[in-house]
Short mmCIF file of C-alpha atoms (C1' of nucleotides) in Angstrom, two decimals:
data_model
loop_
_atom_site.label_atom_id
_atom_site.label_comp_id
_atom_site.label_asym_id
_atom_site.label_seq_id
_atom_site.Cartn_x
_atom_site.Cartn_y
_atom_site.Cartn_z
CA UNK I 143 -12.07 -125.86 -83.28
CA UNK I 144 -12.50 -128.18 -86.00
CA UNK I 145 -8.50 -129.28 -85.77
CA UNK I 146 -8.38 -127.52 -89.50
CA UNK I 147 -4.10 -129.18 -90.31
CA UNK I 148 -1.44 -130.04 -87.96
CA UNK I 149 0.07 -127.04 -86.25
CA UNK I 150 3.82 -126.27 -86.75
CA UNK I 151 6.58 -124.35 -85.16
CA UNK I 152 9.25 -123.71 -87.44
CA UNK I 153 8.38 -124.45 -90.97
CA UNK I 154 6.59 -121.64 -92.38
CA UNK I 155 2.74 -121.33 -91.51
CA UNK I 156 2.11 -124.51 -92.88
CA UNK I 157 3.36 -127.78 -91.77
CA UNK I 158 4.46 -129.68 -94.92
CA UNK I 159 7.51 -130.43 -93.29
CA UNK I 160 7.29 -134.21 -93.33
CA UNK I 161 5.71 -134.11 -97.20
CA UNK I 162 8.86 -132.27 -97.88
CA UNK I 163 11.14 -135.17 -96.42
CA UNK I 164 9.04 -137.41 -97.88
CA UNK I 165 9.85 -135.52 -101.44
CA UNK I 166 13.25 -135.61 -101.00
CA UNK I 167 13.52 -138.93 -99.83
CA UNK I 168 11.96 -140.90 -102.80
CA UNK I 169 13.98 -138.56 -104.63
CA UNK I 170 17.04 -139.84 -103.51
CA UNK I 171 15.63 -143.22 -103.26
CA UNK I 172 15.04 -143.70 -106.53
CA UNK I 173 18.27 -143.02 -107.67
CA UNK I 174 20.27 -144.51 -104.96
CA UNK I 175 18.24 -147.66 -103.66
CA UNK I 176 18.14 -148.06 -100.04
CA UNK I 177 21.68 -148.32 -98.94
CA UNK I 178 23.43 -145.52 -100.99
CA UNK I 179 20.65 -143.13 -99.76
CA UNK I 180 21.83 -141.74 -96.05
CA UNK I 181 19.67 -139.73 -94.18
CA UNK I 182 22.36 -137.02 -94.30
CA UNK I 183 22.01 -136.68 -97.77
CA UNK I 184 18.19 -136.83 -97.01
CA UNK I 185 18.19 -134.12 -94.35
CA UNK I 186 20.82 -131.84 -96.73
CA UNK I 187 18.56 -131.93 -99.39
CA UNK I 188 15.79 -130.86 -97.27
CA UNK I 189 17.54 -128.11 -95.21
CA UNK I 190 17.68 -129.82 -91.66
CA UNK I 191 19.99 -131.75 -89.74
CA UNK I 192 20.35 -135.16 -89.44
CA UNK I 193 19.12 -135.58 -86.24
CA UNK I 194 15.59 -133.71 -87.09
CA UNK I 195 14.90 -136.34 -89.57
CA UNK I 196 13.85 -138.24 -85.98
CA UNK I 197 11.02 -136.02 -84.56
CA UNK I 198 9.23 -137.42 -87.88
CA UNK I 199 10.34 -141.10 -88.33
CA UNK I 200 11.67 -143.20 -85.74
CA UNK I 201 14.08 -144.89 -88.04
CA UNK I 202 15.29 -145.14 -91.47
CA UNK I 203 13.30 -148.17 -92.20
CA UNK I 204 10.35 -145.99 -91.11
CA UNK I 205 11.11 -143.29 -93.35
CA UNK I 206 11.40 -145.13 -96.42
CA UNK I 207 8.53 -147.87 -95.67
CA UNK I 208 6.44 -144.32 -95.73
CA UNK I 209 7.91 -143.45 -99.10
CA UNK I 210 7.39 -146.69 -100.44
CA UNK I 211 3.69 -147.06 -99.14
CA UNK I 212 3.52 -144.15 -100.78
CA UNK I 213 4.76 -145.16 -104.11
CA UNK I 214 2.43 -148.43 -104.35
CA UNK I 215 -0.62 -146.21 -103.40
CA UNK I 216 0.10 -143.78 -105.89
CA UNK I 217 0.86 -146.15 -109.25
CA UNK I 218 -2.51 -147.87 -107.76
CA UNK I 219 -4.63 -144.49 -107.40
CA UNK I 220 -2.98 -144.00 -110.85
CA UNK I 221 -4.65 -147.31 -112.62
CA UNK I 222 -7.97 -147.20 -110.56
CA UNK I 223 -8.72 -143.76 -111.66
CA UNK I 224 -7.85 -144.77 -115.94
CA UNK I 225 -9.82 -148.00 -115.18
CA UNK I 226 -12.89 -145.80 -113.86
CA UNK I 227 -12.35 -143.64 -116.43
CA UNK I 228 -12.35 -146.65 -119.24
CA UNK I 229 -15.36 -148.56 -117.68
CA UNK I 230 -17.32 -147.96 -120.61
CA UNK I 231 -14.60 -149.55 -123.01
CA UNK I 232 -13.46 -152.94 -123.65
CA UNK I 233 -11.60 -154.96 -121.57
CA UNK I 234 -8.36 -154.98 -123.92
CA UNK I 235 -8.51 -150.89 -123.79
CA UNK I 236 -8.84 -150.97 -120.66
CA UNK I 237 -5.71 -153.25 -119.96
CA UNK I 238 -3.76 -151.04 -122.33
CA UNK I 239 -5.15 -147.26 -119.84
CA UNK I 240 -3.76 -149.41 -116.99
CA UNK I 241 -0.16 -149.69 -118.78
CA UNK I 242 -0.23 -146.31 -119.89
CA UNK I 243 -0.95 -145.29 -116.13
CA UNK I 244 1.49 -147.38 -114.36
CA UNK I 245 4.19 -145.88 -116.71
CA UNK I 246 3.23 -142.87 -116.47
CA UNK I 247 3.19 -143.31 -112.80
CA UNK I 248 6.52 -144.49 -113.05
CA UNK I 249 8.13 -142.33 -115.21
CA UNK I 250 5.94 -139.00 -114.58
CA UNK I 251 6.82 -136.24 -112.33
CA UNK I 252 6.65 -137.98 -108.88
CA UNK I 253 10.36 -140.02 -107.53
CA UNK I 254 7.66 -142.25 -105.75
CA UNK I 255 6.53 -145.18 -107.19
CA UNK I 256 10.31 -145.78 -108.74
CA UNK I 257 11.29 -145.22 -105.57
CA UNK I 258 9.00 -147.85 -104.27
CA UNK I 259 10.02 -150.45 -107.20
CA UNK I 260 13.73 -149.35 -106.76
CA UNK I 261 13.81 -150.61 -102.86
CA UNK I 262 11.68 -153.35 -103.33
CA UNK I 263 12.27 -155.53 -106.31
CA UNK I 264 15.34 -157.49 -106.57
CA UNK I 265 14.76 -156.86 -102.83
CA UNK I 266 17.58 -157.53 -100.40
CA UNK I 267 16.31 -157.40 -97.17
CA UNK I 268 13.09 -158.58 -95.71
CA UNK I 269 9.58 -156.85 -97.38
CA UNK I 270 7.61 -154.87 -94.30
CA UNK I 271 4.16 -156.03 -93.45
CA UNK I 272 2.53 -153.13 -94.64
CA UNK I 273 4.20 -152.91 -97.79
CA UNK I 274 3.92 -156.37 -98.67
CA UNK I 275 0.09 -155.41 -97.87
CA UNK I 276 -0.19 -153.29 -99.96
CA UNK I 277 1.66 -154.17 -103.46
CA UNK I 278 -0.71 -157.42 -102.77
CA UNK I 279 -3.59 -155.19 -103.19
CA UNK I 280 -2.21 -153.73 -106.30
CA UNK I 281 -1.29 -157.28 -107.64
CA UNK I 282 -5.05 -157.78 -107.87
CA UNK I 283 -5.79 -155.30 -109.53
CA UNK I 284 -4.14 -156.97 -112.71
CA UNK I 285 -5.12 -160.02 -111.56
CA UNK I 286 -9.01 -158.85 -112.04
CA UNK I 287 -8.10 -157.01 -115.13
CA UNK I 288 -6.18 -160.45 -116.61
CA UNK I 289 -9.23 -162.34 -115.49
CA UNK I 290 -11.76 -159.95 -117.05
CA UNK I 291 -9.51 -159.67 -120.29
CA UNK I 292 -9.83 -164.14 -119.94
CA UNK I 293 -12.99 -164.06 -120.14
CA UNK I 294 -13.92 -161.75 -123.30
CA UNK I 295 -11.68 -163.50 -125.06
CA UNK I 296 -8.59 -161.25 -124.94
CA UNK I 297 -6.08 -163.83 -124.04
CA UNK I 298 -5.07 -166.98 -126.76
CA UNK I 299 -6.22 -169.80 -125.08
CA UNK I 300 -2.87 -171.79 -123.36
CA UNK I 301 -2.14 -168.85 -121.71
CA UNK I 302 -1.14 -168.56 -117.84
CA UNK I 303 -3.32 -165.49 -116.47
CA UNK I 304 -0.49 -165.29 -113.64
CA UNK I 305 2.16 -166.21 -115.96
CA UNK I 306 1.04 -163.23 -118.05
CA UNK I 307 0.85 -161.08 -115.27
CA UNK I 308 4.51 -161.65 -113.37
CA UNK I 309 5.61 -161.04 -116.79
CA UNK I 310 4.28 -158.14 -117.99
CA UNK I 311 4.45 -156.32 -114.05
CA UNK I 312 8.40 -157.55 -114.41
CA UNK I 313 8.84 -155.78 -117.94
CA UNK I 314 6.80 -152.51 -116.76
CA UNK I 315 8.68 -152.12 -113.55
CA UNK I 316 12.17 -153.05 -115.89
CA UNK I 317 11.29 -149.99 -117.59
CA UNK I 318 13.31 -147.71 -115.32
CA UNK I 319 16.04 -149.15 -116.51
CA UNK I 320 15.58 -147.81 -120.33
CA UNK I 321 13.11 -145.65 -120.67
CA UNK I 322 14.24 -142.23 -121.49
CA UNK I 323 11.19 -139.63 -122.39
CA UNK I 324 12.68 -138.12 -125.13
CA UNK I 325 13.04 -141.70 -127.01
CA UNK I 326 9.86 -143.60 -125.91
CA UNK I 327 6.38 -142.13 -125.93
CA UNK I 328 4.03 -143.91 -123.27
CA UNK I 329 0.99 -144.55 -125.09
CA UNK I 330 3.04 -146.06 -128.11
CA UNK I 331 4.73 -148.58 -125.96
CA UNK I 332 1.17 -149.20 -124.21
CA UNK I 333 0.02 -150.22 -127.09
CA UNK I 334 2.94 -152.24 -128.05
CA UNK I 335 2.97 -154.12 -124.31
CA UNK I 336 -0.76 -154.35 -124.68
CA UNK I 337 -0.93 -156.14 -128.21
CA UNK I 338 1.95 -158.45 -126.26
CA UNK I 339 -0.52 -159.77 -123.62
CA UNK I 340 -3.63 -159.93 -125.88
CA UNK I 341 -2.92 -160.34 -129.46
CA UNK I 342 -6.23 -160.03 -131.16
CA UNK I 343 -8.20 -156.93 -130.96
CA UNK I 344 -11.47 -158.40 -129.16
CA UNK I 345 -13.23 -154.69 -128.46
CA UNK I 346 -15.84 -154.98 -129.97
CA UNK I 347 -17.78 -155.37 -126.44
CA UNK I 348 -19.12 -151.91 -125.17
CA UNK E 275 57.44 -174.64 -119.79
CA UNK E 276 53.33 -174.65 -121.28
CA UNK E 277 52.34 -172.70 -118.15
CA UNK E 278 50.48 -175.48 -117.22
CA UNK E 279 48.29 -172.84 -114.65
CA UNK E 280 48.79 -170.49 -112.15
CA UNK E 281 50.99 -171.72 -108.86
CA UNK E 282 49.62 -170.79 -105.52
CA UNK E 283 51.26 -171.08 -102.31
CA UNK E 284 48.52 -171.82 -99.74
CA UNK E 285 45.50 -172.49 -101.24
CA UNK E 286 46.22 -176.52 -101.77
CA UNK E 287 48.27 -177.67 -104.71
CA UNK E 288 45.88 -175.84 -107.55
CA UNK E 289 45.85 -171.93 -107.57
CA UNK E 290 41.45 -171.99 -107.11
CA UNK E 291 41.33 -169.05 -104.63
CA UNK E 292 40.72 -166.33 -107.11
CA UNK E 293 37.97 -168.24 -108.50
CA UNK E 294 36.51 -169.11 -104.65
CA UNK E 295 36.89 -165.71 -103.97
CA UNK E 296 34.95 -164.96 -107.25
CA UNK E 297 32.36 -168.09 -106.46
CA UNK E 298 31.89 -166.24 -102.69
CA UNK E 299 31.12 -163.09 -104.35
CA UNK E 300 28.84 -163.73 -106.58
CA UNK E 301 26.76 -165.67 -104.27
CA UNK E 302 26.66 -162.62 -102.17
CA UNK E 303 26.06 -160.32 -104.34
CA UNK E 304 23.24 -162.20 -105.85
CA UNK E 305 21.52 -161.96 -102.29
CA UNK E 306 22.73 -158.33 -100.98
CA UNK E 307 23.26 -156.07 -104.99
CA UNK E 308 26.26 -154.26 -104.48
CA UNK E 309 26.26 -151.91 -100.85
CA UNK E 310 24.96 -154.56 -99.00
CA UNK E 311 27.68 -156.35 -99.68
CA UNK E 312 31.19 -155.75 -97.71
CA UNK E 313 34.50 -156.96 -98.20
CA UNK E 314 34.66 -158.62 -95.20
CA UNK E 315 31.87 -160.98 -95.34
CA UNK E 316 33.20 -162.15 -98.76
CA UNK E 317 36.16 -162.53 -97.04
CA UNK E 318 34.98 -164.61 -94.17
CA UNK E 319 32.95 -166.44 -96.71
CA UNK E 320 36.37 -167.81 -98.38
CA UNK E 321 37.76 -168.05 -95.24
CA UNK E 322 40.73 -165.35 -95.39
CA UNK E 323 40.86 -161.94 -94.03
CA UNK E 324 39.76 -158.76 -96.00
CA UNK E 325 43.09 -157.72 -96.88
CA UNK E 326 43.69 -160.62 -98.39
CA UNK E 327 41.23 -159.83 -101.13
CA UNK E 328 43.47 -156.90 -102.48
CA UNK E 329 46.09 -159.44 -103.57
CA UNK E 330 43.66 -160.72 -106.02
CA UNK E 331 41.58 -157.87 -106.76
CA UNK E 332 42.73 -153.89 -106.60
CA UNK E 333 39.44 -152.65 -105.20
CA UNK E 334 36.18 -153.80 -104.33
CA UNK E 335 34.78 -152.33 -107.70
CA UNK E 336 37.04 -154.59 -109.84
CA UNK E 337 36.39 -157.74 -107.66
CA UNK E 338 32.27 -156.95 -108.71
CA UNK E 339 33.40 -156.22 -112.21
CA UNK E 340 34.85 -159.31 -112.32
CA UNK E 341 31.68 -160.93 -110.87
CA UNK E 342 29.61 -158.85 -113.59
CA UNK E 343 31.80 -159.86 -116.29
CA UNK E 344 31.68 -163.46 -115.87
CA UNK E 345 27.92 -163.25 -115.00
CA UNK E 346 27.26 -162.09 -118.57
CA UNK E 347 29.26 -163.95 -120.09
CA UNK E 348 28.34 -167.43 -119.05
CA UNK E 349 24.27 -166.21 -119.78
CA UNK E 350 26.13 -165.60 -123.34
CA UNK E 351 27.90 -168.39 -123.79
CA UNK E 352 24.91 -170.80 -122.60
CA UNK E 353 22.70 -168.50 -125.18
CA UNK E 354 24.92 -169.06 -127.92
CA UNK E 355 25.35 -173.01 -127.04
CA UNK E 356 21.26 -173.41 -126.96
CA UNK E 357 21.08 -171.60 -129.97
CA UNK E 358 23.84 -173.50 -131.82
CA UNK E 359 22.17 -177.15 -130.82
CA UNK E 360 18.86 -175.60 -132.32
CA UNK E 361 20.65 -174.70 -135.70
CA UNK E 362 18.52 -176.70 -136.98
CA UNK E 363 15.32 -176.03 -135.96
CA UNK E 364 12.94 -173.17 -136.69
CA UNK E 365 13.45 -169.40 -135.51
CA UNK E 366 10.27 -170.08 -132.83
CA UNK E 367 11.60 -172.85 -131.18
CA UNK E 368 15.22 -171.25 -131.34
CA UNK E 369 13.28 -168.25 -129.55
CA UNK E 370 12.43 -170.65 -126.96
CA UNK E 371 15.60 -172.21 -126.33
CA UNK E 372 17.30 -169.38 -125.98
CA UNK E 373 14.97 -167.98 -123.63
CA UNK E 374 15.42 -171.46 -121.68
CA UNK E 375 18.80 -170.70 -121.62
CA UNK E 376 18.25 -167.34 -120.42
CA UNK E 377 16.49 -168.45 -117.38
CA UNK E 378 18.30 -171.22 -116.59
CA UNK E 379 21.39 -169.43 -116.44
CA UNK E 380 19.30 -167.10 -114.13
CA UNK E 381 18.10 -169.75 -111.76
CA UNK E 382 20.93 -173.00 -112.33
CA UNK E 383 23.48 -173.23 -110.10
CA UNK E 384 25.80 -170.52 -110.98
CA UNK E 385 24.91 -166.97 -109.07
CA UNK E 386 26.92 -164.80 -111.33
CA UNK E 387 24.60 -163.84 -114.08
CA UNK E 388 21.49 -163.16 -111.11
CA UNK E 389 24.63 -161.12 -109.68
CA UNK E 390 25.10 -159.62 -112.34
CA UNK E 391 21.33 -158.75 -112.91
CA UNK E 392 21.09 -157.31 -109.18
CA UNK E 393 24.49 -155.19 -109.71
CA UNK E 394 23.63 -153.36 -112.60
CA UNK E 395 19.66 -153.59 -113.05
CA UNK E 396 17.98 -150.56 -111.66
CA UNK E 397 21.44 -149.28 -111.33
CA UNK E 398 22.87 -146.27 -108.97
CA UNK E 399 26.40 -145.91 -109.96
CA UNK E 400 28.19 -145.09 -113.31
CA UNK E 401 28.29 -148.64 -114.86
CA UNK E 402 32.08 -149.36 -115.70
CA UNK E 403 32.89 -149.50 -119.33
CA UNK E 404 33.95 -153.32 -119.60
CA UNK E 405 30.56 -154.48 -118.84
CA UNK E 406 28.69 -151.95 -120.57
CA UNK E 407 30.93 -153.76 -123.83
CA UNK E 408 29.97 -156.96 -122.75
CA UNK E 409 26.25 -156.31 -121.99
CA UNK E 410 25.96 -155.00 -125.49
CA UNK E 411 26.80 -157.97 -127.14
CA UNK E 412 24.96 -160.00 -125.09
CA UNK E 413 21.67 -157.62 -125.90
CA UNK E 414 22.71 -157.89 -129.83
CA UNK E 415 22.20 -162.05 -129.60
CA UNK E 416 18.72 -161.21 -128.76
CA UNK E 417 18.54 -158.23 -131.28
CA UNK E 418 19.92 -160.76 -134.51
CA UNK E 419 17.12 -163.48 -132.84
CA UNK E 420 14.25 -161.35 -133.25
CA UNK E 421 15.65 -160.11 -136.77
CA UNK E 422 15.54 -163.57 -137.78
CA UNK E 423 11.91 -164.45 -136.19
CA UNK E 424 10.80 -161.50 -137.88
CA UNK E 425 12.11 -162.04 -140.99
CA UNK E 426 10.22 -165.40 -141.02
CA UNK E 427 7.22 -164.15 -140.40
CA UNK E 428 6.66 -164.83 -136.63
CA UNK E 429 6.02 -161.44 -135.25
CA UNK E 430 2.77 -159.76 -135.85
CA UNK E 431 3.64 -157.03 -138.57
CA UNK E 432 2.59 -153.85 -136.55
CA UNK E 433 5.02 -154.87 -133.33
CA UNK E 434 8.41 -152.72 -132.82
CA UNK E 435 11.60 -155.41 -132.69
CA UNK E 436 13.01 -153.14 -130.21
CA UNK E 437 10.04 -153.05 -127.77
CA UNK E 438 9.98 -156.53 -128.08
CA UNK E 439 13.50 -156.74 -127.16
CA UNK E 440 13.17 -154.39 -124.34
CA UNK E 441 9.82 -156.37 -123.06
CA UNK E 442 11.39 -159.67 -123.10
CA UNK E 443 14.41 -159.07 -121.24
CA UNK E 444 12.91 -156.92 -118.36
CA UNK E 445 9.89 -159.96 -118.28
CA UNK E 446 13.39 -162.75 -117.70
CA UNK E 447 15.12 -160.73 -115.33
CA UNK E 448 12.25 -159.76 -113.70
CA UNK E 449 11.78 -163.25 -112.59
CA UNK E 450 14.87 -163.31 -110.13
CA UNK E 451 11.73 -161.46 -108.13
CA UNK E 452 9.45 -164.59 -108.43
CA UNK E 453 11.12 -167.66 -109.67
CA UNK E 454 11.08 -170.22 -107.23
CA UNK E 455 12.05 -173.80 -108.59
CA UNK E 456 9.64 -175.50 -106.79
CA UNK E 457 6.50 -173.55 -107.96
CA UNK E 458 7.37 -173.18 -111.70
CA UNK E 459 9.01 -175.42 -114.36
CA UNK E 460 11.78 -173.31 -116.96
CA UNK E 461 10.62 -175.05 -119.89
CA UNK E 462 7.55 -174.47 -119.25
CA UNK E 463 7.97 -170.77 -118.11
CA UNK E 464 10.02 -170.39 -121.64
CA UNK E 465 6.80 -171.94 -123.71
CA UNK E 466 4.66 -169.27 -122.18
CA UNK E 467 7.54 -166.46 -122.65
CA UNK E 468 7.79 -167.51 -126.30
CA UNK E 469 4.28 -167.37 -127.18
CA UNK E 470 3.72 -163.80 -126.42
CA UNK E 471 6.62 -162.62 -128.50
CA UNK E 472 5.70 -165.26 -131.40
CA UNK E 473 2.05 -165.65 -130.95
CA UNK E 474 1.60 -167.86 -134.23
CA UNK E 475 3.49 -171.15 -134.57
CA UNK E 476 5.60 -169.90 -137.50
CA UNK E 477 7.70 -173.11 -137.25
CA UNK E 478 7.55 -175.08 -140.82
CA UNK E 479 10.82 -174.17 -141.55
CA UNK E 480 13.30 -176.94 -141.82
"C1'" DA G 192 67.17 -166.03 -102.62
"C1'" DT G 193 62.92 -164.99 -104.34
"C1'" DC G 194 58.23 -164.89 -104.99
"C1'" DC G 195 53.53 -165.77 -103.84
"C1'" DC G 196 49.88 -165.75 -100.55
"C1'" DC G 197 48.13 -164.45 -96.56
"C1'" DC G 198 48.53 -162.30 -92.05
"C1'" DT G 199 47.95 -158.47 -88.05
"C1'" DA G 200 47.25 -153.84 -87.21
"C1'" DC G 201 45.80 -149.63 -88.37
"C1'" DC G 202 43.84 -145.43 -91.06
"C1'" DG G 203 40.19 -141.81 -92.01
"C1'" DT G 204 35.46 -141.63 -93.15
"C1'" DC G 205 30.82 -142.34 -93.03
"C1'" DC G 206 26.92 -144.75 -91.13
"C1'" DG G 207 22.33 -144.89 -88.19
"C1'" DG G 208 21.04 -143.45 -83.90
"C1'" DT G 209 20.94 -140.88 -79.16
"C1'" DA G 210 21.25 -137.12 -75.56
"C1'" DG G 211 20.05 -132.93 -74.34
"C1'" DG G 212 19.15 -128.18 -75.28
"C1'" DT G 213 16.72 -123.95 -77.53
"C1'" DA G 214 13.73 -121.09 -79.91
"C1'" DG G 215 8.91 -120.19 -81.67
"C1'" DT G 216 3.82 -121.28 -81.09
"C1'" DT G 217 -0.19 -122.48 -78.72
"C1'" DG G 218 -4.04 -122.47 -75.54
"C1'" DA G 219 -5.65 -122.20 -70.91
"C1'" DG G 220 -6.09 -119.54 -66.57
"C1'" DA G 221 -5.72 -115.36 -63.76
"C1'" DT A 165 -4.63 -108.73 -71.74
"C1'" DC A 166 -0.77 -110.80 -69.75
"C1'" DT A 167 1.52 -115.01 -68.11
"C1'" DC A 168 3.16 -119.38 -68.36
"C1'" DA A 169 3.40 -124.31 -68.97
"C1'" DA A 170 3.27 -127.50 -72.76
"C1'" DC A 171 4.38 -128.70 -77.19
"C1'" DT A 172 6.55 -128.62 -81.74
"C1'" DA A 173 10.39 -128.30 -84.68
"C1'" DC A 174 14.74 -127.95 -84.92
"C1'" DC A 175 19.61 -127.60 -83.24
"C1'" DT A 176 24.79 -129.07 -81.64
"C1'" DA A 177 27.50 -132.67 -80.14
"C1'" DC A 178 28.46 -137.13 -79.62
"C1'" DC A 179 28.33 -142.52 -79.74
"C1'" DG A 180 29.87 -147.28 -81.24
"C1'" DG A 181 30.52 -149.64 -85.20
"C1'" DA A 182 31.19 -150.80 -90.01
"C1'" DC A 183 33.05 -149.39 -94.23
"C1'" DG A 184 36.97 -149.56 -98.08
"C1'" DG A 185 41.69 -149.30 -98.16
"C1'" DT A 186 46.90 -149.30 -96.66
"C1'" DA A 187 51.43 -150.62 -94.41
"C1'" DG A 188 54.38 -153.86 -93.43
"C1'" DG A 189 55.67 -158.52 -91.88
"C1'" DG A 190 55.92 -163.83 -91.95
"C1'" DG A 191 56.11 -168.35 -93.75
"C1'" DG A 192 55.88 -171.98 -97.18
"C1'" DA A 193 57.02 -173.36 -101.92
"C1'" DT A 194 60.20 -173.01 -105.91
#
DNA sequence: ATCCCCCTACCGTCCGGTAGGTAGTTGAGA
DNA sequence: TCTCAACTACCTACCGGACGGTAGGGGGAT
């Protein structure tokens, strides 16, 4: 046997129970936060009980730690894949792919990654290890992307790389609050938030 | 009789408690956003019992309306006051004091406007009409401000006044999530903040 | 005498979490 | 091939505690 998925009992042939919790979860996450989310709401909107919630998280805290995880890891698969897929372009189109991808990451189809910037920023209680971890990891990514845009050029000179970057992280993740997809087309404000951090169009650089 | 102020019976010879109540409040709301955040411990902050509160306040939504309310409208009124001592001065540098403004009423002493920021940013509930009124206004100082910067030249022509707007204010509040007053300076912090939105020193105006 | 401010005591409801049980599924052994 | 223990996924029922809110009383100041 070459242990081809986890076996289930109940849940259809296919266990995709706890992907389905998961789903439901950062759904109701992202529009309730952490504390106006119960895990009765959680387990109606899945079809369970309450109490089944616990044969795949030990805890509340688990459960949405595993959605939020979730979240950062997704927005960063997101901007790793339009930075590999801009690696032949110039640093300031590449900044503005990474925009475009984190908003569409935010604003796109999954509950996730709000879901993840919904429980964690303006955060009340203490951060988990893991996700503090990991939305490190995806702070460097603009970090490298700041510092690469520095160096060709991209940025007017008295400018404070981090400076730039708590800024424009704090105005992408504030789009949740206003963005509505039928008034606001991503790559238009991408290009607008881009032109923001770097001004002068230096791509001339293959 | 000129109503000289509002008699209390316990609370010492001045009638403060609806404004300690208010003061409690807001400080815990700044820390906890609006579930976290029980009657009780804003009772046992002021040192009464919880239904001691509802002789003041009708429900625990109008006691955080209040707190909203008063959050936005101090940012406004120290907004307006920067703005009125830099009459004078060009619509850059008015930028930047009002932005100073902005973040100082943010990160100074007060906790209702970072209250106020943590209630109703990323919000879950319906958001009561009273401070949807009152956030408007504030949002149309900043709206006339970049009119003005615009009309004098100081925003690169292809930019969108509204992104701007939209940028700028999730990039302040966004900073309750980073600002620490030992590790960054607000005038400084504004000087950055004003040079992305007004790249060119447009200030020769008198 | 009245009013203001605060009190004690209590309400129903919902919360996260636990205890213990019951089907369906699996894989090993006879 | 049949049996059976082990395991998975879910269930009902319940727990103590915290929540927002209410009822009604007392005591000091005017």
């Amino acid at each position: 046997m070459t242990a081809p998925a986890i076996r289930t009992g109940r849940a259809g042939p296919e266990g995709g129970s706890r992907r389905l919790i998961l789903d439901m979860a950062a759904r109701l996450l992202r529009s309730g936060g952490y504390h106006q989310t119960s895990l009765r709401e959680i387990a109606e909107a899945v079809g369970i009980r309450k109490a089944s919630l616990y044969h795949h998280f030990a805890s509340k805290e688990e459960l949405v730690e595993a959605v939020v995880n979730d979240g950062v890891r997704f927005v960063d698969e997101a901007v790793a894949a339009a930075l590999a897929a801009a690696a032949q372009a110039g640093p300031r189109q590449r900044l503005e792919a990474a925009i475009a991808a984190h908003l569409a990451a935010l604003h796109g189809h999954g509950d996730y990654t709000s879901a993840a910037i919904k429980v964690f920023t303006f955060g009340s209680g203490p951060v988990p290890e893991s996700v503090r971890l990991s939305r490190r990891l995806y702070e460097d990514v603009w970090r490298g992307l700041l510092a690469e845009l520095r160096e060709a050029g991209g940025i007017a000179p008295g400018r404070s790389p981090e400076a730039l970057r708590l800024f424009l992280l704090g105005a992408l993740n504030g789009s949740i609050d206003w963005y509505r997809p039928e008034r606001f087309d991503i790559a238009a404000l991408s290009r607008e938030f881009a032109a923001l951090v770097a001004p002068n169009g230096v791509d001339a650089a293959k």
